[in-house]
Every structure is written in structure tokens, then in C-alpha cells.
CSV table of C-alpha atoms and ligand atoms in Angstrom, one decimal:
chain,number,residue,atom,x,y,z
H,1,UNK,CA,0.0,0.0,0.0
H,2,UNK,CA,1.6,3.4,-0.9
H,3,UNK,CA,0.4,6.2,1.8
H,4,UNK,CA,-0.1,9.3,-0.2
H,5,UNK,CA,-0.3,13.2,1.5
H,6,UNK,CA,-1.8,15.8,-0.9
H,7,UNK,CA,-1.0,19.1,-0.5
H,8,UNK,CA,-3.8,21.7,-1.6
H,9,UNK,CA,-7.0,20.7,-2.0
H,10,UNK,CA,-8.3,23.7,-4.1
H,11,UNK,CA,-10.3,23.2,-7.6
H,12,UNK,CA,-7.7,20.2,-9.0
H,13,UNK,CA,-6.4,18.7,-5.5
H,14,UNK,CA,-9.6,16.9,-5.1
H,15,UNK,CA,-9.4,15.0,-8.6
H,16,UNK,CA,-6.0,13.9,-7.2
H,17,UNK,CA,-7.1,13.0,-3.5
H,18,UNK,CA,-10.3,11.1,-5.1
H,19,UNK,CA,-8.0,8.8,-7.7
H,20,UNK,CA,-5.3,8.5,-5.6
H,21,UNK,CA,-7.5,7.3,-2.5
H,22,UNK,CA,-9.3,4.6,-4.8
H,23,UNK,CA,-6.7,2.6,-5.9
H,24,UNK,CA,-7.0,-0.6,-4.7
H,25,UNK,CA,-2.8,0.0,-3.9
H,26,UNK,CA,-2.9,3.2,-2.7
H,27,UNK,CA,-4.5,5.2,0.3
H,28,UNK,CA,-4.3,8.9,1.3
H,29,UNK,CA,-3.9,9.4,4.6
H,30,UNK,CA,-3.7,13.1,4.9
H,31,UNK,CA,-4.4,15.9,2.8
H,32,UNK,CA,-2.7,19.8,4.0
H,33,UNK,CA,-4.4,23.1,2.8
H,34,UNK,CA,-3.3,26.2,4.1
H,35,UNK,CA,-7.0,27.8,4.0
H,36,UNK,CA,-9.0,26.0,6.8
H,37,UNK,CA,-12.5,26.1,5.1
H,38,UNK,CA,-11.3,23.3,2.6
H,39,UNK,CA,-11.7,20.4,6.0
H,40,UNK,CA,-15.7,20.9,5.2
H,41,UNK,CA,-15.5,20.1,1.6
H,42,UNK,CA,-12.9,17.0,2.6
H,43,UNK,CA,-14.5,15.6,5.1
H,44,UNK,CA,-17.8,16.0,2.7
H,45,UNK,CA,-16.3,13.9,0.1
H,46,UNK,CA,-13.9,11.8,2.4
H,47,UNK,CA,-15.0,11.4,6.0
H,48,UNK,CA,-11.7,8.8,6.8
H,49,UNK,CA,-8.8,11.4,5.2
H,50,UNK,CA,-7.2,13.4,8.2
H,51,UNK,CA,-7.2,16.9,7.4
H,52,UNK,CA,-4.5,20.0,8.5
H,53,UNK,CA,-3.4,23.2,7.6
H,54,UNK,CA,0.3,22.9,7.8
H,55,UNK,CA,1.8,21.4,5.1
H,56,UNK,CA,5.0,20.2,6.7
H,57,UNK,CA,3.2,18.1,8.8
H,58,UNK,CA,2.3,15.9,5.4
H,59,UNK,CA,6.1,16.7,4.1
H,60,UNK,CA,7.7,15.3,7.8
H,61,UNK,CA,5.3,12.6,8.4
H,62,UNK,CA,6.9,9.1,8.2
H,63,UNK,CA,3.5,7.2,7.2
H,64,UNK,CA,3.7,9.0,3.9
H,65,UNK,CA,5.4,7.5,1.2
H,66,UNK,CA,4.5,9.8,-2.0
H,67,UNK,CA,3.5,13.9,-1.6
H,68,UNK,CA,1.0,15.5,-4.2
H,69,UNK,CA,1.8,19.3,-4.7
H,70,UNK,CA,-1.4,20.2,-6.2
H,71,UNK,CA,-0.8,24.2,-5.2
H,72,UNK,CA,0.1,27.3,-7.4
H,73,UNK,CA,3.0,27.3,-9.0
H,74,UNK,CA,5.3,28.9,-7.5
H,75,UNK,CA,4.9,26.7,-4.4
H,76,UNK,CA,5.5,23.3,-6.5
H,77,UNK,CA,9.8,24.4,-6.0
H,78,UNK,CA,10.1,24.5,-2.4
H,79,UNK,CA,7.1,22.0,-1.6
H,80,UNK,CA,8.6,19.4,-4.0
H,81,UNK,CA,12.3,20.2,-2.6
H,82,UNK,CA,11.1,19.5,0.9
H,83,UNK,CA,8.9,16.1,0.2
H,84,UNK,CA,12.2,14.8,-1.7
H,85,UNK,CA,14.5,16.1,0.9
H,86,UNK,CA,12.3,13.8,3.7
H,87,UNK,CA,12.4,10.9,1.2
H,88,UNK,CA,8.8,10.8,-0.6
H,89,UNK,CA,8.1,10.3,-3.5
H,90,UNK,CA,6.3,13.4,-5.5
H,91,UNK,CA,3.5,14.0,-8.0
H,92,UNK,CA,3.8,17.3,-9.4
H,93,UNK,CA,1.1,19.7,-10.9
H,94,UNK,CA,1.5,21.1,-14.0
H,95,UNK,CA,4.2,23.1,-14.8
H,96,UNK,CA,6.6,20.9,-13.0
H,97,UNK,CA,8.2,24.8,-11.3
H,98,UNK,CA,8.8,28.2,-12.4
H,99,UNK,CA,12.1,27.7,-14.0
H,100,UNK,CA,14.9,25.6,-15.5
H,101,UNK,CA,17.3,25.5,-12.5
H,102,UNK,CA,14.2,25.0,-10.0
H,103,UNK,CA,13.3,21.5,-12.2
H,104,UNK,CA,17.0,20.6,-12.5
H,105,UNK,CA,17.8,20.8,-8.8
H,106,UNK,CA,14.6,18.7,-8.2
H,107,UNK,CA,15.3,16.1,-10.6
H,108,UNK,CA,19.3,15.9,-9.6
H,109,UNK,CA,17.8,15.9,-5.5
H,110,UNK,CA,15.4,13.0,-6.6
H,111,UNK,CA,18.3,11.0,-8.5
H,112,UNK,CA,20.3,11.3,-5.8
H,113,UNK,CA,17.6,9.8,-3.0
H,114,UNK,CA,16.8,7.6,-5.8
H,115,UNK,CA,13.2,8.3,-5.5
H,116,UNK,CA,10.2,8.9,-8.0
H,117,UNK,CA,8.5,12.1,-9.9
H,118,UNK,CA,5.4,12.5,-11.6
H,119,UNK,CA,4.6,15.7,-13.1
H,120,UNK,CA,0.9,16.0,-14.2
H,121,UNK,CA,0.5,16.1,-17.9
H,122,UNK,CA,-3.1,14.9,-17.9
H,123,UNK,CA,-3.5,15.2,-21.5
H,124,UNK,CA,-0.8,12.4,-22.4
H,125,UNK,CA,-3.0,10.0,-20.6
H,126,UNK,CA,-6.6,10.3,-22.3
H,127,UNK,CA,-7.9,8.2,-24.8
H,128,UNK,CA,-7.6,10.6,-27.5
H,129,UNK,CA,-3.9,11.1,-26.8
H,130,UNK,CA,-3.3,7.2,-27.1
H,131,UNK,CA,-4.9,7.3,-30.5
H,132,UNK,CA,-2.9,9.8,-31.9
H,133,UNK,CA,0.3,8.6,-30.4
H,134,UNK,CA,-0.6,5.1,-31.9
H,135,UNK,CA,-1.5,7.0,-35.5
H,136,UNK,CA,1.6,8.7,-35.5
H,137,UNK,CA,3.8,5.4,-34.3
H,138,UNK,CA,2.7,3.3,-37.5
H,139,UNK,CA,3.2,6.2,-39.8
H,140,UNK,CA,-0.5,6.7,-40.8
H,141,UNK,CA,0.0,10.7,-41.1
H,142,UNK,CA,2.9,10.4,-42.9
H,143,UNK,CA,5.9,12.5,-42.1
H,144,UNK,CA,4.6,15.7,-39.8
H,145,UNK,CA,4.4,19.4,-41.2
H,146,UNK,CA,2.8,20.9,-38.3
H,147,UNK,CA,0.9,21.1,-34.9
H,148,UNK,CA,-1.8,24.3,-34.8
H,149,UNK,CA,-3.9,24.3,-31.3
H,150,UNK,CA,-6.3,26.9,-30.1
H,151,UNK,CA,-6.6,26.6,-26.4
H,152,UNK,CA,-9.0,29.7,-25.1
H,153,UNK,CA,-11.9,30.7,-23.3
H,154,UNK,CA,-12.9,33.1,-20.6
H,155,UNK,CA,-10.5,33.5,-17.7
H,156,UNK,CA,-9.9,31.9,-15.2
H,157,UNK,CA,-7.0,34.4,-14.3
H,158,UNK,CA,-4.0,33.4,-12.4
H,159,UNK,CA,-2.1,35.6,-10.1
H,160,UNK,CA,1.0,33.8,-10.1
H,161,UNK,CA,1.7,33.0,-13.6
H,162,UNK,CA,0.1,34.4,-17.2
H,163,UNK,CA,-1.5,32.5,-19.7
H,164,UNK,CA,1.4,30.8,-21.3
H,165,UNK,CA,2.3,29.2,-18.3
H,166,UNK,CA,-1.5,28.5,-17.3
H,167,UNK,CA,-2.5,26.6,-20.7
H,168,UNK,CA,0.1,26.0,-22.9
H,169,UNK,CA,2.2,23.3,-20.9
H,170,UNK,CA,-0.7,21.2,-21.6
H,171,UNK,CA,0.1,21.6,-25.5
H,172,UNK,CA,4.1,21.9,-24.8
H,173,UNK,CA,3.5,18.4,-23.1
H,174,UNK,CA,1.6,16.7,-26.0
H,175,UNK,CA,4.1,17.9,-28.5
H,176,UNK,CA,6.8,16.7,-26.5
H,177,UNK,CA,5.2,13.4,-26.9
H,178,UNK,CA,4.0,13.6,-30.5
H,179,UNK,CA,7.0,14.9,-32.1
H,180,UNK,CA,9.9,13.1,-30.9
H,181,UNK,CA,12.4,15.8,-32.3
H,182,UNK,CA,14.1,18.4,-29.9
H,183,UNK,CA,12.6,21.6,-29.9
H,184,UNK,CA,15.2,24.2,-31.7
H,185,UNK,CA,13.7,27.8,-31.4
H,186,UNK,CA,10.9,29.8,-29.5
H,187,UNK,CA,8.9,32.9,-30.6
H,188,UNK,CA,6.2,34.3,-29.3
H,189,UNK,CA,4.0,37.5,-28.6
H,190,UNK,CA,1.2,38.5,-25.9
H,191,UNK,CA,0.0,41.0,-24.2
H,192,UNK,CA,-1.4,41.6,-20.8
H,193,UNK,CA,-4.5,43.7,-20.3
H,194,UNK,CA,-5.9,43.5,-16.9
H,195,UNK,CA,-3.7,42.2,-14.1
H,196,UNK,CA,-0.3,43.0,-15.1
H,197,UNK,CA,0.5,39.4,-16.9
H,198,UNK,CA,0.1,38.1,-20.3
H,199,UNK,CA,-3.9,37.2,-20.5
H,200,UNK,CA,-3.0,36.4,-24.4
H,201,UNK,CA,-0.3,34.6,-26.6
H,202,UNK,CA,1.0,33.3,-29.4
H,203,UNK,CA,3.3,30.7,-29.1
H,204,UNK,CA,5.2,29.5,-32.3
H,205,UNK,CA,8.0,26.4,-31.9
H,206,UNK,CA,10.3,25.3,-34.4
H,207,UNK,CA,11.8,21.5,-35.1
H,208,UNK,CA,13.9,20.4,-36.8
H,209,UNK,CA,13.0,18.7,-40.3
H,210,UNK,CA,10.5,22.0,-40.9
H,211,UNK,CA,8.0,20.8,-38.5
H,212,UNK,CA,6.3,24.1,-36.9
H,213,UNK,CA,4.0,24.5,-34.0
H,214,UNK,CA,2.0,27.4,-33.0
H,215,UNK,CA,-0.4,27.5,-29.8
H,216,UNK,CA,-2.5,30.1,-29.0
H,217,UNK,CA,-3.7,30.7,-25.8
H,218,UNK,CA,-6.2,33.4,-24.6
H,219,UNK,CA,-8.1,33.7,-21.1
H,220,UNK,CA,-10.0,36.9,-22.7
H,221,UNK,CA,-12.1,34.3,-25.3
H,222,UNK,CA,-16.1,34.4,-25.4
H,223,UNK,CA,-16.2,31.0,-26.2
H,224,UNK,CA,-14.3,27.8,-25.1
H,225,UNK,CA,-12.0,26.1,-27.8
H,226,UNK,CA,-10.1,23.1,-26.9
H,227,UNK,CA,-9.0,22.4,-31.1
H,228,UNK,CA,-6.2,20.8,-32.7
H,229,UNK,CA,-4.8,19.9,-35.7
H,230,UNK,CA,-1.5,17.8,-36.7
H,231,UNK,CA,-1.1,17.6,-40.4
H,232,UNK,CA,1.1,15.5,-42.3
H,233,UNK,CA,2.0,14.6,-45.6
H,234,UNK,CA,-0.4,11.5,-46.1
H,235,UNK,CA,-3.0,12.5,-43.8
H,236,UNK,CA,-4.1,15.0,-41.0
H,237,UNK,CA,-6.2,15.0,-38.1
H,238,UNK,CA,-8.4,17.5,-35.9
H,239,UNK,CA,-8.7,16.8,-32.3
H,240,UNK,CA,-11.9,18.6,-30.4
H,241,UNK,CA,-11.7,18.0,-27.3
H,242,UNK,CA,-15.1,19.2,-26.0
H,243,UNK,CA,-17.1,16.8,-28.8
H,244,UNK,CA,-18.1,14.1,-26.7
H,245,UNK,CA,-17.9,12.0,-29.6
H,246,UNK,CA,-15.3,11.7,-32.4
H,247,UNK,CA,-12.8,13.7,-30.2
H,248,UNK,CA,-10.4,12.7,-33.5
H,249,UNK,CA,-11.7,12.9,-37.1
H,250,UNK,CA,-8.4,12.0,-39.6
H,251,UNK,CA,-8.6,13.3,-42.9
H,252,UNK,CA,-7.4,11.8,-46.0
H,253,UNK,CA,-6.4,15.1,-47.6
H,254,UNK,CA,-3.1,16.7,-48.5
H,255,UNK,CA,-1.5,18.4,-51.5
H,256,UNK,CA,1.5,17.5,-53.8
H,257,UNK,CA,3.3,19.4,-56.2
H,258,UNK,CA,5.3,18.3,-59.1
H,259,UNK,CA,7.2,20.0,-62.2
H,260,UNK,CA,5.5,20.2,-65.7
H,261,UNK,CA,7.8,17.9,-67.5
H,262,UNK,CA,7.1,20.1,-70.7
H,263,UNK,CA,7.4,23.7,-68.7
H,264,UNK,CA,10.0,23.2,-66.1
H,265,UNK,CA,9.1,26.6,-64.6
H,266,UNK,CA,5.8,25.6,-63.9
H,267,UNK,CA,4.5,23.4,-60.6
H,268,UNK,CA,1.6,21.2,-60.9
H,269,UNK,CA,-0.7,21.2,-57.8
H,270,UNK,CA,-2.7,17.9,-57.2
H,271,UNK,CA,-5.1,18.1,-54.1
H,272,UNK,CA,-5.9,15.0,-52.8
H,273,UNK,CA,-9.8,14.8,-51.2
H,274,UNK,CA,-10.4,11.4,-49.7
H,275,UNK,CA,-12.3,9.6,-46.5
H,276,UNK,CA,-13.0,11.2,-43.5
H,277,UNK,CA,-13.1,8.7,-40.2
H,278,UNK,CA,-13.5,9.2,-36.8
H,279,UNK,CA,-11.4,6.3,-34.9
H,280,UNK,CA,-13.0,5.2,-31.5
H,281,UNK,CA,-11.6,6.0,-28.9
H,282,UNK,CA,-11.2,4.5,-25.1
H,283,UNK,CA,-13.0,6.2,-22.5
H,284,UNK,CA,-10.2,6.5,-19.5
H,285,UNK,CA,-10.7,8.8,-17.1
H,286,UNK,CA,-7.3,10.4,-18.0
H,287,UNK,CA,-5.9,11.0,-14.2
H,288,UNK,CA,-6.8,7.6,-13.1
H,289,UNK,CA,-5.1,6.2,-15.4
H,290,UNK,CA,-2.1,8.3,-14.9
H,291,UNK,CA,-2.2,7.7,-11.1
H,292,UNK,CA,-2.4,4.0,-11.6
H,293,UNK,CA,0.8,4.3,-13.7
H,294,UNK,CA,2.5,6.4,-11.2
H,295,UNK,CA,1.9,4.0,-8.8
H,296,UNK,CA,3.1,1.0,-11.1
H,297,UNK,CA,6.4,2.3,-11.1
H,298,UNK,CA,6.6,3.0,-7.7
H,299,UNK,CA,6.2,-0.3,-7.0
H,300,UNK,CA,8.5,-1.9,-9.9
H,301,UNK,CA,10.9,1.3,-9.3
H,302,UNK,CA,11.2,2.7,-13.0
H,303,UNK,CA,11.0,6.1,-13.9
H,304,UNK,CA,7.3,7.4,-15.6
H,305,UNK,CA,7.9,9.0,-19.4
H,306,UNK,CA,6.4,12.0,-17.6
H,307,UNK,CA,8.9,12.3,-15.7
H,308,UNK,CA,10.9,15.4,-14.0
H,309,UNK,CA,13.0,15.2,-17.5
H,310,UNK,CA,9.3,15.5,-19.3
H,311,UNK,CA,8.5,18.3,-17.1
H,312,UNK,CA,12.1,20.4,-17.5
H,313,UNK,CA,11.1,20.2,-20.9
H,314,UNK,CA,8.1,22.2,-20.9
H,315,UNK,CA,9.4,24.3,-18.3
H,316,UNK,CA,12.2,25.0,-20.7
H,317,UNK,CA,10.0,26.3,-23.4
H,318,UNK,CA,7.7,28.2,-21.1
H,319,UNK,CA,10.8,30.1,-20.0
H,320,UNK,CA,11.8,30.7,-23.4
H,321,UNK,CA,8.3,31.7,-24.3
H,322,UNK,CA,8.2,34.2,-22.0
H,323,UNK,CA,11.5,36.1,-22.9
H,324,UNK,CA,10.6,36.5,-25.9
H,325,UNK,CA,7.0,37.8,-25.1
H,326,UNK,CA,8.9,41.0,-23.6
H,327,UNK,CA,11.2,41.1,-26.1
H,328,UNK,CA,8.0,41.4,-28.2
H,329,UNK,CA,8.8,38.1,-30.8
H,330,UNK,CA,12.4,37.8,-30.5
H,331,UNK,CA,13.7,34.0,-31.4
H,332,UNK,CA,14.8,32.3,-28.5
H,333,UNK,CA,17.2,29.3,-29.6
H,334,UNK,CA,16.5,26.4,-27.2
Q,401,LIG,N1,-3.4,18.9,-14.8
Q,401,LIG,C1,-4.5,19.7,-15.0
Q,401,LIG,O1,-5.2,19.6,-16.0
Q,401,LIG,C2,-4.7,20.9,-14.1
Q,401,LIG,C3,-5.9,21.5,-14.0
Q,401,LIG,C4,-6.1,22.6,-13.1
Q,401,LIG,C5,-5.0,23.0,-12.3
Q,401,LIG,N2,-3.8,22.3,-12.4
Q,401,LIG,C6,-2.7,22.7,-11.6
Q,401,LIG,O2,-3.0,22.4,-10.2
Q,401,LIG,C7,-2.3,23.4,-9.4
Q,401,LIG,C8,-3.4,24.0,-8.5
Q,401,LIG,O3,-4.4,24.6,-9.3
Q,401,LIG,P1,-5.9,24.9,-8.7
Q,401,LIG,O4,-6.6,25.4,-9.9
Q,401,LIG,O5,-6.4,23.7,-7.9
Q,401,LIG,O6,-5.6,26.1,-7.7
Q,401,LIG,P2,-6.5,26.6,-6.5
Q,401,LIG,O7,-6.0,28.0,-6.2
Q,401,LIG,O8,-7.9,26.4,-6.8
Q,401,LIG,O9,-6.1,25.7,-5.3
Q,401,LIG,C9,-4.8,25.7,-4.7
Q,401,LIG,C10,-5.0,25.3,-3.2
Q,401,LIG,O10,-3.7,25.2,-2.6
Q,401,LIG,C11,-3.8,25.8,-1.3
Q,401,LIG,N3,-2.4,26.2,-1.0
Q,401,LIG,C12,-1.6,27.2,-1.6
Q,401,LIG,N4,-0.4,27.2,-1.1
Q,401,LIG,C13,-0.4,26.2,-0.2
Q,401,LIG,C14,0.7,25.8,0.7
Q,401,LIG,N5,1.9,26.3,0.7
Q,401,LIG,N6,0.4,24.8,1.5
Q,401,LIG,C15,-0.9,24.2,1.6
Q,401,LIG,N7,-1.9,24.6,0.8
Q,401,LIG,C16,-1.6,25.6,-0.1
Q,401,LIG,C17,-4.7,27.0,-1.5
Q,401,LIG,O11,-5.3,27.3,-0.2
Q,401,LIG,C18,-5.8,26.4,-2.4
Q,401,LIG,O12,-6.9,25.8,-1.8
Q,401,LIG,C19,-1.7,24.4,-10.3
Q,401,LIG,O13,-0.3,24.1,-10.4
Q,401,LIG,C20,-2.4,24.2,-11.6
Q,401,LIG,O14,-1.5,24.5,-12.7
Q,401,LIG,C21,-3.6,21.3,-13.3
């Protein structure tokens, strides 16, 4: 049985209190929020979990094997340092911290203690994900050309970080994933208009072999978008993740271009317009799932593919991201 202690228990600690606590491997035992009024809602959901508002005494405690920071980001450093430092194993929110040397002291502290990190890229772990993963592993869309998302609807404002760091790790993380090619360059622009950080952004990553990437993000939308599209040269694919069904329609459609073998000056277009298929698709709560694995390697002592590694590089091109926001579009080389 691994004894879990989550810390924060605000709107996405209780997803990670209710998955972790049933497993049929794993318990929590006690769950720390600093603001007191969160016990009622607890004890509401949980009458058994012990409750307290001082987080060390879930970092110290010796019944607790694995520590869930599920606070604002810049907490997950020194909350995440401390859980290591008394020999637990850690499941980090999303981004893993606020900045490259923050994620590489954690990962060298956990190395050293030999113990675990998680950080929570939900996304990688829902059905949709798995589809597209498997698509791109037996070459069905061809070589890639490009990832385009549009993550964006109304709020909810951070204090603590802007909207690059709010949404886009969630995109940074899936084309991490996707594309298995190192990042090579960062541009992107935003501006802030109503609590002194970015509220919208326009993220554009370069790879190597021509593939691009561009995420926007944008608390200040009417209207919720969660869209995506991956084209490559044999096929391409749109992923909408509020449809509750066919999350994932592939297209057969793309374009090639050839030389008129009578007018070498002049290119021949052929457009390609065939099926259109929506794959199904497993219905996995996406957190449980990644909880269970979490816990599998735990117990057989491996490191997850989301690991502190998987979580530096985000972090890396949020960092990135943001310098060259103020230096309004400057290319960062990664
Ligand atoms: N993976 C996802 O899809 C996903 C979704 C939402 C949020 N998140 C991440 O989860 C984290 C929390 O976000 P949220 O929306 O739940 O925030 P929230 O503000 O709703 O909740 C955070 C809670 O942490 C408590 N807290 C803050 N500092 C603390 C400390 N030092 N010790 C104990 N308690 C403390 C607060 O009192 C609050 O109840 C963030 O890192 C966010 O990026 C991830």
C-alpha cells in the first residue's frame, strides 16, 4: 500500500485526492491546505482522510510515502524540494516549477535519493492522446508538417503565472510526446490587459526537419476552444476535445506538387480529397489512469515517461516563451 499526503486541496487537488485514494494499492492518509474552510469540503467527500493546515506536517510525516503538490506554481519548487528532501516520492502539478534551475535541482535531489517524480501532464494520458500517439507510431500521417492548437476561453485568471504558463504546458506536453524531435527555437508574442501578466499569446515552436508549431492561448475568449490539428503529408487530423464524440476525425487530404515535365518553370498542384473517419476512442478517465501508472512504477521502481525530465522540458520552453513575449517576438534558440 503506498500512503499518499496531498498538499492543496483547491479546484484540481480533489481530482488527485479522489484517484489516488481509490486505488486498490494506494490510500491517502492526509491531505494539508493552508485555507481551513477546505476540511468541510474534505471531510464531505472523504470522512476517513485526516485533514490539517500545515503542510509540513504531510512533508515530515513518516506514514507518507508519495506527496501530491497540487498548489500554485510557485509553491511546487520549495514544496517538492522538501517532500524529496524527507524521502517521498512526488507528484507534481502542472508546470513541473517556475524555471529551468528550480526542475533541474529537483530532478538531480530525486536522482540522488533515488526516489520517483510524476509531473501531471493529464493530457498524455486520455484516450484521444493514445490514438494519436498510436497513428503517428505506424506512420499513418505520414511525415509531420505541423501542430496548430487553439486553447482559449474566458478567464480563469491566475495571479502567479500568465497564460502561457496557465495553458500552454498542456500543448508543450503533447508535442513533447508527439513529435519526438528536440525543440530548436521559441517565438512568441502576448500581451497583458488586466492584471499586469500576459492574459494572451501566441506561441510558435520550431523542429527540426521543418515541422512548426504554433499554440494560442487566450483567457479573454467568449467562447471555449479546446482544437487541434497535426497535419502530415499523407493524412491530418483534428482533435476537439469538447465533442463528446469523435474527439479525432483524420482526414485523408493533402496536397503535392510536381514540375510540368514540358514547362520546367511551372509546378503542378494535385489536391488530394479522400475519406474522412472518426477512430474510436477508449473512454479512461485520463488522471486515473495516470495515477495507476505512477503507482506501477513505484512499486516496480522505474522512472514514468512524464517524468521530472518531461517536465524540464516544458518548463524550458515556457521560460523561453516568456522572454521572448517582452522582447516582443524575438527568437529564442532552445
Ligand atoms: N493537470 C491539469 O489539468 C490541471 C488543472 C487545473 C489545475 N492544475 C494545476 O494544479 C495546481 C493547483 O491549481 P488549482 O486550480 O487547484 O488552484 P487553486 O487556487 O484552486 O487551489 C490551490 C489550493 O492550494 C492551497 N495552497 C496554496 N499554497 C499552499 C501551501 N503552501 N500549503 C498548503 N496549501 C496551499 C490553497 O489554499 C488552495 O486551496 C496548479 O499548479 C495548476 O496549474 C492542473
Amino acid at each position: 500500500m503506498v500512503r499518499i499526503g496531498v498538499i492543496g486541496y483547491g479546484y484540481w487537488g480533489p481530482n488527485i485526492v479522489r484517484n489516488f485514494h481509490t486505488h486498490e494499492t494506494s490510500e491517502v492518509v492526509l491531505v494539508a491546505d493552508k485555507n481551513p474552510k477546505t476540511q468541510q469540503r474534505l471531510h464531505k467527500a472523504h470522512p476517513g482522510i485526516a485533514f490539517t493546515t500545515d503542510p509540513m506536517e504531510v512533508l515530515k510525516s513518516t506514514e507518507i510515502d508519495l506527496v501530491a503538490v497540487v498548489t500554485p506554481v510557485w509553491t511546487h519548487f520549495e514544496l517538492a524540494k522538501l517532500a524529496l528532501e524527507n524521502g517521498k516520492h512526488v507528484f507534481v502539478e502542472k508546470p513541473f516549477t517556475c524555471s529551468v534551475t528550480q526542475a533541474e535541482e529537483l530532478i538531480e535531489l530525486a536522482d540522488r535519493k533515488n526516489l520517483q517524480i510524476m509531473v501531471d501532464h493529464t493530457f498524455l494520458f486520455t484516450g484521444a492522446m493514445k490514438k494519436i500517439r498510436q497513428l503517428m507510431d505506424q506512420g499513418e500521417l505520414g511525415d509531420l508538417y505541423y501542430y496548430d492548437s487553439l486553447r482559449v476561453n474566458l478567464g480563469l485568471f491566475q495571479h502567479d503565472v500568465n497564460v502561457i504558463w496557465d495553458l500552454a504546458p498542456h500543448d508543450l506536453s503533447i508535442m513533447d510526446y508527439v513529435i519526438r524531435d528536440k525543440p530548436e527555437a521559441v517565438v512568441a508574442t502576448g500581451e497583458k490587459h488586466l492584471n499586469g501578466v500576459e492574459d494572451i499569446a501566441f506561441i510558435t515552436v520550431y523542429f527540426p526537419k521543418r515541422v512548426i508549431a504554433h499554440i494560442n492561448v487566450n483567457w479573454l475568449s467568449p467562447v471555449k476552444v479546446r482544437t487541434t490539428l497535426i497535419g502530415g503529408e499523407k493524412k491530418m487530423l483534428v482533435w476537439n476535445d469538447l465533442e463528446a464524440d469523435e474527439k479525432i476525425r483524420i482526414y485523408d487530404k493533402g496536397v503535392s506538387m510536381s514540375t510540368n515535365p514540358s514547362n520546367l518553370h511551372q509546378l503542378l498542384v494535385s489536391y488530394r480529397s479522400g475519406d474522412m473517419w472518426a477512430p474510436q476512442i477508449e473512454q479512461v478517465e485520463a488522471l486515473r489512469a495516470e495515477t495507476a501508472y505512477f503507482l506501477k512504477c513505484i512499486d516496480e521502481n522505474t522512472k514514468p515517461f512524464n517524468d521530472g525530465i518531461a517536465g524540464l522540458r516544458v518548463v524550458r520552453i515556457l521560460a523561453a516563451a516568456d522572454r521572448s513575449v517582452r522582447n516582443r517576438g524575438e527568437a529564442i534558440t532552445l
